[in-house]
CSV table of C-alpha atoms and ligand atoms in Angstrom, one decimal:
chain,number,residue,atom,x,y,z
A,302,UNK,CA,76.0,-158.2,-25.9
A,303,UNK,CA,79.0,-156.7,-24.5
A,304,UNK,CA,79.5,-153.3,-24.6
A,305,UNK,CA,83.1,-151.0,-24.5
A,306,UNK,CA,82.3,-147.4,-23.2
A,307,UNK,CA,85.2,-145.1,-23.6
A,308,UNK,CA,84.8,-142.4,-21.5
A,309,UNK,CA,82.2,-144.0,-19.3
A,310,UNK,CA,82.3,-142.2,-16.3
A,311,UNK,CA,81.7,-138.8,-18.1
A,312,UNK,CA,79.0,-136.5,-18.2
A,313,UNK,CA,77.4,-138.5,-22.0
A,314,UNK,CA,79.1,-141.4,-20.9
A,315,UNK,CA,77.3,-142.3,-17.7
A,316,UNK,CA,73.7,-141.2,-18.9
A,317,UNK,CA,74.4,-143.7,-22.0
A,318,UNK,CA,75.6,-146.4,-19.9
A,319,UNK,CA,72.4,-146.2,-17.6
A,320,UNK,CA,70.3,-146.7,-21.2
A,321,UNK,CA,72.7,-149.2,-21.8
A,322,UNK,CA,72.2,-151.2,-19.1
A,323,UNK,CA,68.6,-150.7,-18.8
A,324,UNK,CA,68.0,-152.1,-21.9
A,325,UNK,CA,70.3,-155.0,-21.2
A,326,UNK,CA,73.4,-154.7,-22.5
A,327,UNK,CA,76.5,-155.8,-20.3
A,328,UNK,CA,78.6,-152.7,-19.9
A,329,UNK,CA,82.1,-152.1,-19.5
A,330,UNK,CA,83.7,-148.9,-19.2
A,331,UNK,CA,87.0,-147.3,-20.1
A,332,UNK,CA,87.7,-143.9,-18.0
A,333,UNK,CA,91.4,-142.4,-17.5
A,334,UNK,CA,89.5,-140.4,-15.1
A,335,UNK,CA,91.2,-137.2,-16.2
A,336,UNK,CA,88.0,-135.3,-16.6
A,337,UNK,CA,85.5,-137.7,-14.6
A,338,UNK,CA,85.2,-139.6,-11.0
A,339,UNK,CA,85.1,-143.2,-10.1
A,340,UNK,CA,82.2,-142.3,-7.4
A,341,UNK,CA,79.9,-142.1,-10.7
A,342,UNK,CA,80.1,-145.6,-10.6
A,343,UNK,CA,78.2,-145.5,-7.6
A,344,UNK,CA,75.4,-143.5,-9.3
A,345,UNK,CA,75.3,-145.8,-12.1
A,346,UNK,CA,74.8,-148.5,-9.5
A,347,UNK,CA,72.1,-146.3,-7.8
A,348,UNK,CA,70.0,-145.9,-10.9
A,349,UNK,CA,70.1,-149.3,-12.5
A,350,UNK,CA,70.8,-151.8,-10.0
A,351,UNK,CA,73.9,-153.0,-11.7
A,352,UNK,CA,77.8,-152.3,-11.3
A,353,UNK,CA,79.7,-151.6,-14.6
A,354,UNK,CA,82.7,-153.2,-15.5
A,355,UNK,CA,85.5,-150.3,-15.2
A,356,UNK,CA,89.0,-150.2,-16.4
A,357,UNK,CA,91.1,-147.7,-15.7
A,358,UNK,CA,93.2,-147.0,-18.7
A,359,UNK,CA,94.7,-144.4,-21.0
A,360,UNK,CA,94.3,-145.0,-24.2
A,361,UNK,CA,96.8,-143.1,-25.8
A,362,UNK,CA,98.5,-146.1,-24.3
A,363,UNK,CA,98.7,-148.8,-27.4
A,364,UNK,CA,100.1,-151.5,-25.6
A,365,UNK,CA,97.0,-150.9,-22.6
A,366,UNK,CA,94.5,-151.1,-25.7
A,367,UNK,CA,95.5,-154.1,-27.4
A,368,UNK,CA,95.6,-155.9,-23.6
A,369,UNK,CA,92.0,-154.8,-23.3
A,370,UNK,CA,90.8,-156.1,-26.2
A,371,UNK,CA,92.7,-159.6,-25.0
A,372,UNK,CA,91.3,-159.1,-21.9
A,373,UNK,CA,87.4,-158.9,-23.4
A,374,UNK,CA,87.8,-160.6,-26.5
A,375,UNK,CA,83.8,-160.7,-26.3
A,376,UNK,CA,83.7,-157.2,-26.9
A,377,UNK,CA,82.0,-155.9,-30.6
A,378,UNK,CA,80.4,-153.0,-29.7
A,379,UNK,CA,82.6,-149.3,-28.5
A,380,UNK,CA,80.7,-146.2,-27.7
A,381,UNK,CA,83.7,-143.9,-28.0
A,382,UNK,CA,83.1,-140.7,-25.8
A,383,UNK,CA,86.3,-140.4,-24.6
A,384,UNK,CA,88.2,-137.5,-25.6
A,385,UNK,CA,89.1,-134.0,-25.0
A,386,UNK,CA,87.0,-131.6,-25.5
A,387,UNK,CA,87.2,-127.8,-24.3
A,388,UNK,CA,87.7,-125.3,-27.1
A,389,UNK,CA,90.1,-122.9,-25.9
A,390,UNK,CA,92.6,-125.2,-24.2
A,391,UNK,CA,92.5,-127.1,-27.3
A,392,UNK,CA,94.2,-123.9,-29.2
A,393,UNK,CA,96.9,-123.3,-26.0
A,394,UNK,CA,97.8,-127.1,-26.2
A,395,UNK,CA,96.9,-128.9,-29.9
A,396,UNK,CA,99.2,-131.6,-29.4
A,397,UNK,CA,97.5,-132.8,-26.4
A,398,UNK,CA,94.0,-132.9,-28.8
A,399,UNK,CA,95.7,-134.2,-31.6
A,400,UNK,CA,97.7,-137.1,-29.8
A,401,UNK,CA,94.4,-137.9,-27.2
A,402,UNK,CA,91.7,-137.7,-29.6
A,403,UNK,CA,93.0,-139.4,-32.9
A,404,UNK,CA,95.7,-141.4,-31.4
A,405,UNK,CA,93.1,-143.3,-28.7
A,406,UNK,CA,90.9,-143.6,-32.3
A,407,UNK,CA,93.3,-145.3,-34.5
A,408,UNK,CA,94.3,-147.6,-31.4
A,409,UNK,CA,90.9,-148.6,-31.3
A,410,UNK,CA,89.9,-149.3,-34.9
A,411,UNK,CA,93.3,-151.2,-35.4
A,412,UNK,CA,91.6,-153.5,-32.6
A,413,UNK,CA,88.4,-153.5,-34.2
A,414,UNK,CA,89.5,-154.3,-37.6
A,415,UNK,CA,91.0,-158.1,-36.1
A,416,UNK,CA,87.1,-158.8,-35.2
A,417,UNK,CA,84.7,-160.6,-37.6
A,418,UNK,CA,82.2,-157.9,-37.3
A,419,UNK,CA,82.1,-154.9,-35.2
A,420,UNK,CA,80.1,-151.9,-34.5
A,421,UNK,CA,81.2,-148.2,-33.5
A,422,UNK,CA,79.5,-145.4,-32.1
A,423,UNK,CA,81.4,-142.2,-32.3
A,424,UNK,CA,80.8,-138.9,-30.2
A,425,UNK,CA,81.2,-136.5,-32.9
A,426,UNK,CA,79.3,-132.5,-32.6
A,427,UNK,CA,77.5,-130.0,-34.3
A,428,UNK,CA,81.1,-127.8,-34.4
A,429,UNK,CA,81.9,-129.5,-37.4
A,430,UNK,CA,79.5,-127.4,-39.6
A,431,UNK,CA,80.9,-124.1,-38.1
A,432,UNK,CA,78.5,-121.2,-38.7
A,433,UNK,CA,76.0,-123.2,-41.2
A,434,UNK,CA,74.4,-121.1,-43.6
A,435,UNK,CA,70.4,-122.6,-43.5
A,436,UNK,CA,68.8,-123.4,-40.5
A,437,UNK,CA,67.9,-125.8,-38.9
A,438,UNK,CA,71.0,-127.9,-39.8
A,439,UNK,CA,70.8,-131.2,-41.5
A,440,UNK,CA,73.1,-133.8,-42.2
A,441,UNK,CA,74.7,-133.1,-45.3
A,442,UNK,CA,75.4,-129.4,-44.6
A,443,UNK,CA,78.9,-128.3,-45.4
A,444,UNK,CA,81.7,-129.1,-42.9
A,445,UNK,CA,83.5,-125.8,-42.2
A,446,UNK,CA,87.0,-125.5,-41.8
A,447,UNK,CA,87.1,-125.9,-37.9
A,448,UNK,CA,87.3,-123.0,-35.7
A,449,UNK,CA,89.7,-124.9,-33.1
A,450,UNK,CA,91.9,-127.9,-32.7
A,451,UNK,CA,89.1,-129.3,-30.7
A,452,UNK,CA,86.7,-129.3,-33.6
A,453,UNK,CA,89.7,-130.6,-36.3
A,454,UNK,CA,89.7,-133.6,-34.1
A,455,UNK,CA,85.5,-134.3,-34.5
A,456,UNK,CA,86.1,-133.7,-38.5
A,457,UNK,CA,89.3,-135.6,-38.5
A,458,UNK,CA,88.2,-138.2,-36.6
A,459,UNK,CA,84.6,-138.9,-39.2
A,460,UNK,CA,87.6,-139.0,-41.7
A,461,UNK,CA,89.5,-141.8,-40.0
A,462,UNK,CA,86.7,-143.4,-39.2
A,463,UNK,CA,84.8,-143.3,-42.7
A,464,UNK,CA,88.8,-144.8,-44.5
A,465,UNK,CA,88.6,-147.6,-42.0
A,466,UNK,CA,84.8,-148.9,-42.4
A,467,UNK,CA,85.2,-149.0,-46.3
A,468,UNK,CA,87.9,-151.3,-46.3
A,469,UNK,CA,87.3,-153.6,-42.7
A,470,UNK,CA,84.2,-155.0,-41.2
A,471,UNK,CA,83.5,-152.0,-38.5
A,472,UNK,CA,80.1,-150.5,-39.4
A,473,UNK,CA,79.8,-147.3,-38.1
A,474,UNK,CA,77.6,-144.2,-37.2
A,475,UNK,CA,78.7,-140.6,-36.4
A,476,UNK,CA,76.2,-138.8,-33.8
A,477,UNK,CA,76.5,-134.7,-34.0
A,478,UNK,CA,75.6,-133.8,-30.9
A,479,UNK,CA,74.4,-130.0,-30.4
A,480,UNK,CA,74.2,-128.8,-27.5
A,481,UNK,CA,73.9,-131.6,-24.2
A,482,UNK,CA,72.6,-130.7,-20.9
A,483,UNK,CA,70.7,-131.1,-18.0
A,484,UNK,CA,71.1,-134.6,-15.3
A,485,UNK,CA,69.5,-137.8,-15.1
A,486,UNK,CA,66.0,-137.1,-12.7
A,487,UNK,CA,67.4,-139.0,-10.2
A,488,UNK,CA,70.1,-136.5,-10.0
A,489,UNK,CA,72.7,-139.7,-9.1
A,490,UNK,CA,74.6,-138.7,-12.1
A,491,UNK,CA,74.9,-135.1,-13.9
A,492,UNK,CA,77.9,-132.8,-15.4
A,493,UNK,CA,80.8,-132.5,-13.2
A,494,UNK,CA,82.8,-130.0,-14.8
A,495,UNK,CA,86.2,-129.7,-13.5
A,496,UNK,CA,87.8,-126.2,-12.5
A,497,UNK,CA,85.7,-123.1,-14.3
A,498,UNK,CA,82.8,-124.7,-16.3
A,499,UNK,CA,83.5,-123.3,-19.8
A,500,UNK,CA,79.7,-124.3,-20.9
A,501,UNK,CA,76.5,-122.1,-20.5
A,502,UNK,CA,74.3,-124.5,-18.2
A,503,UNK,CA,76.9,-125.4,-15.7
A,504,UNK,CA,78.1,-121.9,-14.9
A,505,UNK,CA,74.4,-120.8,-14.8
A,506,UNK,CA,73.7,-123.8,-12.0
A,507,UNK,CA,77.3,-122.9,-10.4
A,508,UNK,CA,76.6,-119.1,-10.1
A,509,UNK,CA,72.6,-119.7,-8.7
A,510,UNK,CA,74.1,-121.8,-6.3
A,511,UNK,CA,76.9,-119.3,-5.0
A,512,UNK,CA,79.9,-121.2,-6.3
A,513,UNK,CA,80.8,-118.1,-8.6
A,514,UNK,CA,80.0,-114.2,-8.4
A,515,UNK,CA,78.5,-114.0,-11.9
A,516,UNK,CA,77.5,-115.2,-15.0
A,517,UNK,CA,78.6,-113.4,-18.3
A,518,UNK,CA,76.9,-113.5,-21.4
A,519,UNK,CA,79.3,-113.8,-23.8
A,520,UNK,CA,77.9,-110.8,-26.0
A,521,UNK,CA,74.4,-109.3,-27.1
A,522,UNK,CA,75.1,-108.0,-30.2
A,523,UNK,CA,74.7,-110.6,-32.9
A,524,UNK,CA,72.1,-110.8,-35.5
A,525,UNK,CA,69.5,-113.1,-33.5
A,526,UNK,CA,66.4,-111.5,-32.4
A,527,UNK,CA,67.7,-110.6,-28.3
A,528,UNK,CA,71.2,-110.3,-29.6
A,529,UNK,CA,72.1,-112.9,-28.0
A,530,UNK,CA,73.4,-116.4,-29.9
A,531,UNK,CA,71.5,-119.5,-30.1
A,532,UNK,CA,72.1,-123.0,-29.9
A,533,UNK,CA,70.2,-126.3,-29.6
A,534,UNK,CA,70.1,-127.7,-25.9
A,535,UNK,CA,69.2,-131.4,-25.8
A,536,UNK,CA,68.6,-133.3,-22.4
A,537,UNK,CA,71.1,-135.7,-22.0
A,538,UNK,CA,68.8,-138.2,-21.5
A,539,UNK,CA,68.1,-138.1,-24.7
A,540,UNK,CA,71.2,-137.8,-26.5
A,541,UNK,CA,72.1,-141.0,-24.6
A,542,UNK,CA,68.9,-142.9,-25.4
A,543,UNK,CA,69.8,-142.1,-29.1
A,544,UNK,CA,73.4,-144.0,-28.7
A,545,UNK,CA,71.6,-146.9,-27.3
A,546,UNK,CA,69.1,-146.8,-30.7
A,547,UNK,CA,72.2,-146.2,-32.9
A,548,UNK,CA,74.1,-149.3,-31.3
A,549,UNK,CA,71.0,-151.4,-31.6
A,550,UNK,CA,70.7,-150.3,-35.6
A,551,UNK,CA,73.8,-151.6,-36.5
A,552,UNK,CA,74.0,-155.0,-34.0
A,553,UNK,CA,70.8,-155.4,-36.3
A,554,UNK,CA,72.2,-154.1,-39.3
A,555,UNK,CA,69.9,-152.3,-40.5
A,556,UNK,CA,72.4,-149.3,-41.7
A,557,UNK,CA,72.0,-148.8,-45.3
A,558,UNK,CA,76.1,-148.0,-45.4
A,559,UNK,CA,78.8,-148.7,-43.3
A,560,UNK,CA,79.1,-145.0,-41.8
A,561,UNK,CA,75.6,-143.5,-41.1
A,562,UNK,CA,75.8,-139.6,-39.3
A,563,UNK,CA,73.0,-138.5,-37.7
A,564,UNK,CA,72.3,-135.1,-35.7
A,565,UNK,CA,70.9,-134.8,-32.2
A,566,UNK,CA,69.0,-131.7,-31.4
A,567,UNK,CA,65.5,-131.2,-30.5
A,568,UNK,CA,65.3,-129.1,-33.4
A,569,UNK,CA,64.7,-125.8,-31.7
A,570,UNK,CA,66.9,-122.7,-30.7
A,571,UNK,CA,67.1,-121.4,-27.7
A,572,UNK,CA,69.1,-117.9,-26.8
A,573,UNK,CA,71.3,-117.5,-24.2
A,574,UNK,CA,68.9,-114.8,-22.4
A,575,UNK,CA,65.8,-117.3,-23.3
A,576,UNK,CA,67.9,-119.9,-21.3
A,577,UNK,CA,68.5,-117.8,-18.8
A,578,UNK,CA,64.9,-116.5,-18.1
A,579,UNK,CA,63.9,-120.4,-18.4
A,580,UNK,CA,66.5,-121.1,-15.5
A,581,UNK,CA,64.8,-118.6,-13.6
A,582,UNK,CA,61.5,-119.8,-14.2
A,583,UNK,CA,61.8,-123.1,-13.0
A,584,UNK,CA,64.2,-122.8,-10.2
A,585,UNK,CA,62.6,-119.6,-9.0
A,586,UNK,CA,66.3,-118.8,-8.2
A,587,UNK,CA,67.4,-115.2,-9.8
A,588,UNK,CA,70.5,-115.4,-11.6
A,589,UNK,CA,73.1,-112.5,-11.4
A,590,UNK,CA,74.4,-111.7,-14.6
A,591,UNK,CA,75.8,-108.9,-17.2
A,592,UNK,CA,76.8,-108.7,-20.8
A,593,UNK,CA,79.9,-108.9,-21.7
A,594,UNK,CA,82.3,-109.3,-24.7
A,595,UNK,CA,81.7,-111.7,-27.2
A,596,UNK,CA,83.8,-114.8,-26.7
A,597,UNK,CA,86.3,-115.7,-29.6
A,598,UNK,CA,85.3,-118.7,-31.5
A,599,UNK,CA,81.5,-118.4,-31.2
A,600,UNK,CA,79.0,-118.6,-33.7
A,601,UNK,CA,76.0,-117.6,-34.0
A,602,UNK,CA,73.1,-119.6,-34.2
A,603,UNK,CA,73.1,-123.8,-34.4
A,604,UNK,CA,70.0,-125.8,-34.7
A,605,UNK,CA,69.2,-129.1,-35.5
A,606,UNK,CA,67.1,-130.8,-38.5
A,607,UNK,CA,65.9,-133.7,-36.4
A,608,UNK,CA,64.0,-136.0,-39.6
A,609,UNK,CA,66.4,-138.2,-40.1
A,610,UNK,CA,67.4,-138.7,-36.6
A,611,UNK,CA,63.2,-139.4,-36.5
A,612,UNK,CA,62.5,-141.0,-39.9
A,613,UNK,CA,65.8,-143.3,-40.2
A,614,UNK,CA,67.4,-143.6,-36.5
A,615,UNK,CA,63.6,-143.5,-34.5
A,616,UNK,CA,64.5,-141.2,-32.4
A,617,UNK,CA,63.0,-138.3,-31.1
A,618,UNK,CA,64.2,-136.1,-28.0
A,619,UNK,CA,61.3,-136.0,-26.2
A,620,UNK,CA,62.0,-133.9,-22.7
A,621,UNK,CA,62.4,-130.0,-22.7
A,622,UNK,CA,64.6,-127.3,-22.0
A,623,UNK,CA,62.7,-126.9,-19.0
A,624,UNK,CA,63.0,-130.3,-18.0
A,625,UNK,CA,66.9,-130.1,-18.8
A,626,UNK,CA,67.3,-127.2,-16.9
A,627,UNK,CA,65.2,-128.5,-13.8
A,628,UNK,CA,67.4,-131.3,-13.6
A,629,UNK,CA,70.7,-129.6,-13.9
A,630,UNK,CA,69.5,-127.3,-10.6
A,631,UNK,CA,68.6,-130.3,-8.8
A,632,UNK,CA,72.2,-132.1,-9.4
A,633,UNK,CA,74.2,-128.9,-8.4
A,634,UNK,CA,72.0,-128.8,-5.3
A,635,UNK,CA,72.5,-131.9,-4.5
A,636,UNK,CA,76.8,-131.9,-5.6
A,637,UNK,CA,76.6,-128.9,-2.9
A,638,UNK,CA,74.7,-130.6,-0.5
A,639,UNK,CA,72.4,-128.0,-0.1
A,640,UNK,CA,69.4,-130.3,-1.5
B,1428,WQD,C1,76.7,-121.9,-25.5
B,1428,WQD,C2,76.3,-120.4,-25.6
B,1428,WQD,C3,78.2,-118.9,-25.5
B,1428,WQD,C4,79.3,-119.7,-21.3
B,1428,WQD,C5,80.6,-126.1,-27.1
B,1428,WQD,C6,81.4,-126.9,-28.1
B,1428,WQD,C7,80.5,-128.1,-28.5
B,1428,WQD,C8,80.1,-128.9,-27.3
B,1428,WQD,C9,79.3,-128.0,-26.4
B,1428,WQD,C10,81.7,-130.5,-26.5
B,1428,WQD,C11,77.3,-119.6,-26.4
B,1428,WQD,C12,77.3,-118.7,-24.3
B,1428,WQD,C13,78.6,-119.8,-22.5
B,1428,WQD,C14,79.2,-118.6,-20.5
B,1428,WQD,C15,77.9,-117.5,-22.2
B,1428,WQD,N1,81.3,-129.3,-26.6
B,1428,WQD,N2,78.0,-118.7,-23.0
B,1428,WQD,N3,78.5,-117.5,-21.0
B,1428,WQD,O1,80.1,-123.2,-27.4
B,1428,WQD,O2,77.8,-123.8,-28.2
B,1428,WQD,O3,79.5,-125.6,-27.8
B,1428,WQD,O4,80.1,-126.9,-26.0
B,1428,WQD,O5,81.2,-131.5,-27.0
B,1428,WQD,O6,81.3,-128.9,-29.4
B,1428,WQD,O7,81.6,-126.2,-29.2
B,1428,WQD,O8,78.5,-124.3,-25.8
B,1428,WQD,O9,77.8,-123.9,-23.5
B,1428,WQD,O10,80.1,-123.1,-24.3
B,1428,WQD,O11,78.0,-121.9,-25.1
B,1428,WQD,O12,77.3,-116.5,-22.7
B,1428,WQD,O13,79.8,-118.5,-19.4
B,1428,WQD,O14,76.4,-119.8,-24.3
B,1428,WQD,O15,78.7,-117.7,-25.9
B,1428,WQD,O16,76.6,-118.6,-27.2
B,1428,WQD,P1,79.0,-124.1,-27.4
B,1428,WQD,P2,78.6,-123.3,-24.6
């Protein structure tokens, strides 16, 4: 079956179109490659043995969409990562959010909707339950108003997509992904942030390596048991084996509604310090940093309930912080040529 993957080329993207094509699937990618590089299509190569398809379009172009979908007509399947997705720039410039993350959507599932049957796969996030009152976090915890523009999209989005599936024949499910890290073992693909990382793991790898002075830790003072806030940090290997058992759910229908959300954690919390002293541990690199400020926006703890993505999606992240880690050190070594 053929396969759209919006947003291919980036960091989720490429780990989930490995899976993809490992299990079989003909893959064809969709990358503006605003936030990404076509040379990843060289380590998707590497890793699988097979080329990608790859368009370059913007899809807050209409007229580039519905020429796509001409173009494939074989197309029934869209794992839709692409979108924009750094917090604080989505406050300075919420038009830019609003118009690339809901316009590309609509353009999308107005295509969809022409099809006999289709499936979609939507990269949606944890943010949407803002600081949740129990932990760990399961499905039907409240959604919080959102805490950026960035996050308004995700909730938005669920919306738009939830309308559509009701009243065409898209069957849909929502993945809330926590917190994604780490690089495929092969270290031929990995996180390529662009400009100053704004995530923990990539400024940890980018400040061992020598790339920046420092790392700060965004406060110590909140109510966790170093001070330090916690989140959920799932290999990305996993997060992108989960898309490939959410696309195979609904090709064999077995979702019991048309929209289906799902989290993907591990299920544990890690702190920022624990993540730091695991860093250190297994890349026996030690890592200058200090405490500073807290950052606006931040909450303080996040953690996934994992039995439904177990019990109803089987799925089950399986490798570790350590492994996540291990493999985010190797990539930046390796991006820096000091391997
Ligand atoms: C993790 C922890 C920071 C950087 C965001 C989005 C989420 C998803 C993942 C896109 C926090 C601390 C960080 C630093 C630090 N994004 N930190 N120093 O904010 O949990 O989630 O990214 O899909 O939707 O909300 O991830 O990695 O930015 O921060 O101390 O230099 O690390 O305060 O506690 P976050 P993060």
């Amino acid at each position: 079956m053929k396969v759209l993957v919006t947003g291919g080329l980036g960091f989720i993207g490429s780990h989930t179109v490995v899976e993809l094509q490992n299990e079989g699937f003909e893959v064809v990618i969709i990358d503006d490659l605003s936030n990404s590089s076509v040379d990843v299509l060289e380590g998707i190569t590497a890793i699988t043995g097979k080329e990608p398809v790859f368009e370059q379009i913007d899809l807050r172009e209409k007229a580039s969409v519905q020429e796509f979908f001409k173009k494939y007509a074989d197309v029934s399947g869209v794992i839709h990562f692409a979108a924009s997705k750094a917090v604080g720039e989505s406050v300075e410039n919420p038009l830019l959010y609003y118009e690339n993350n809901l316009g590309t959507l609509v353009y999308l599932l107005q295509e969809l909707q022409k099809k006999d049957k289709a499936h979609f796969i939507f990269s949606s996030s944890c943010t949407v339950y803002g600081q949740a009152e129990k932990m760990p976090i399961t499905e039907d915890a409240p959604i919080q108003q959102a805490m950026s523009p960035y996050g308004n999209t995700k909730q938005i989005g669920e919306e738009i997509i939830t309308d559509t599936a009701k009243v065409t024949n898209i069957n849909a499910i929502l993945l809330r992904y926590f917190n994604p890290v780490g690089s495929h073992e092969s270290a031929e693909i990995g996180e390529l942030p662009k400009g100053t990382p704004q995530n923990l793991v990539p400024f940890i790898t980018q400040t061992a390596i020598g790339l920046r002075e420092q790392l700060s830790v965004f406060g110590d003072d909140y109510p966790t048991a170093d001070g330090t806030c916690i989140r959920d940090y799932i290999h990305v290997v996993d997060l992108a084996k989960a898309h490939v058992k959410a696309l195979k759910r609904l090709i064999d229908n077995k979702n019991e509604s048309n929209v289906e959300t799902f989290n993907l954690g591990t299920g544990k919390g890690n702190s920022v310090l624990e993540v730091i002293n695991t860093f250190e541990k297994v890349s026996g690199e030690k890592l200058n940093y200090k405490i500073a400020p807290r950052r606006e926006g931040d909450i303080t703890e996040a953690y996934a309930d994992t039995t439904k993505a177990n019990d109803v999606l089987g799925w089950k992240a399986e490798l570790t912080i350590e492994d996540a880690l291990a493999s985010a050190w190797k990539w930046e070594k390796k991006v820096r040529g000091k391997e």
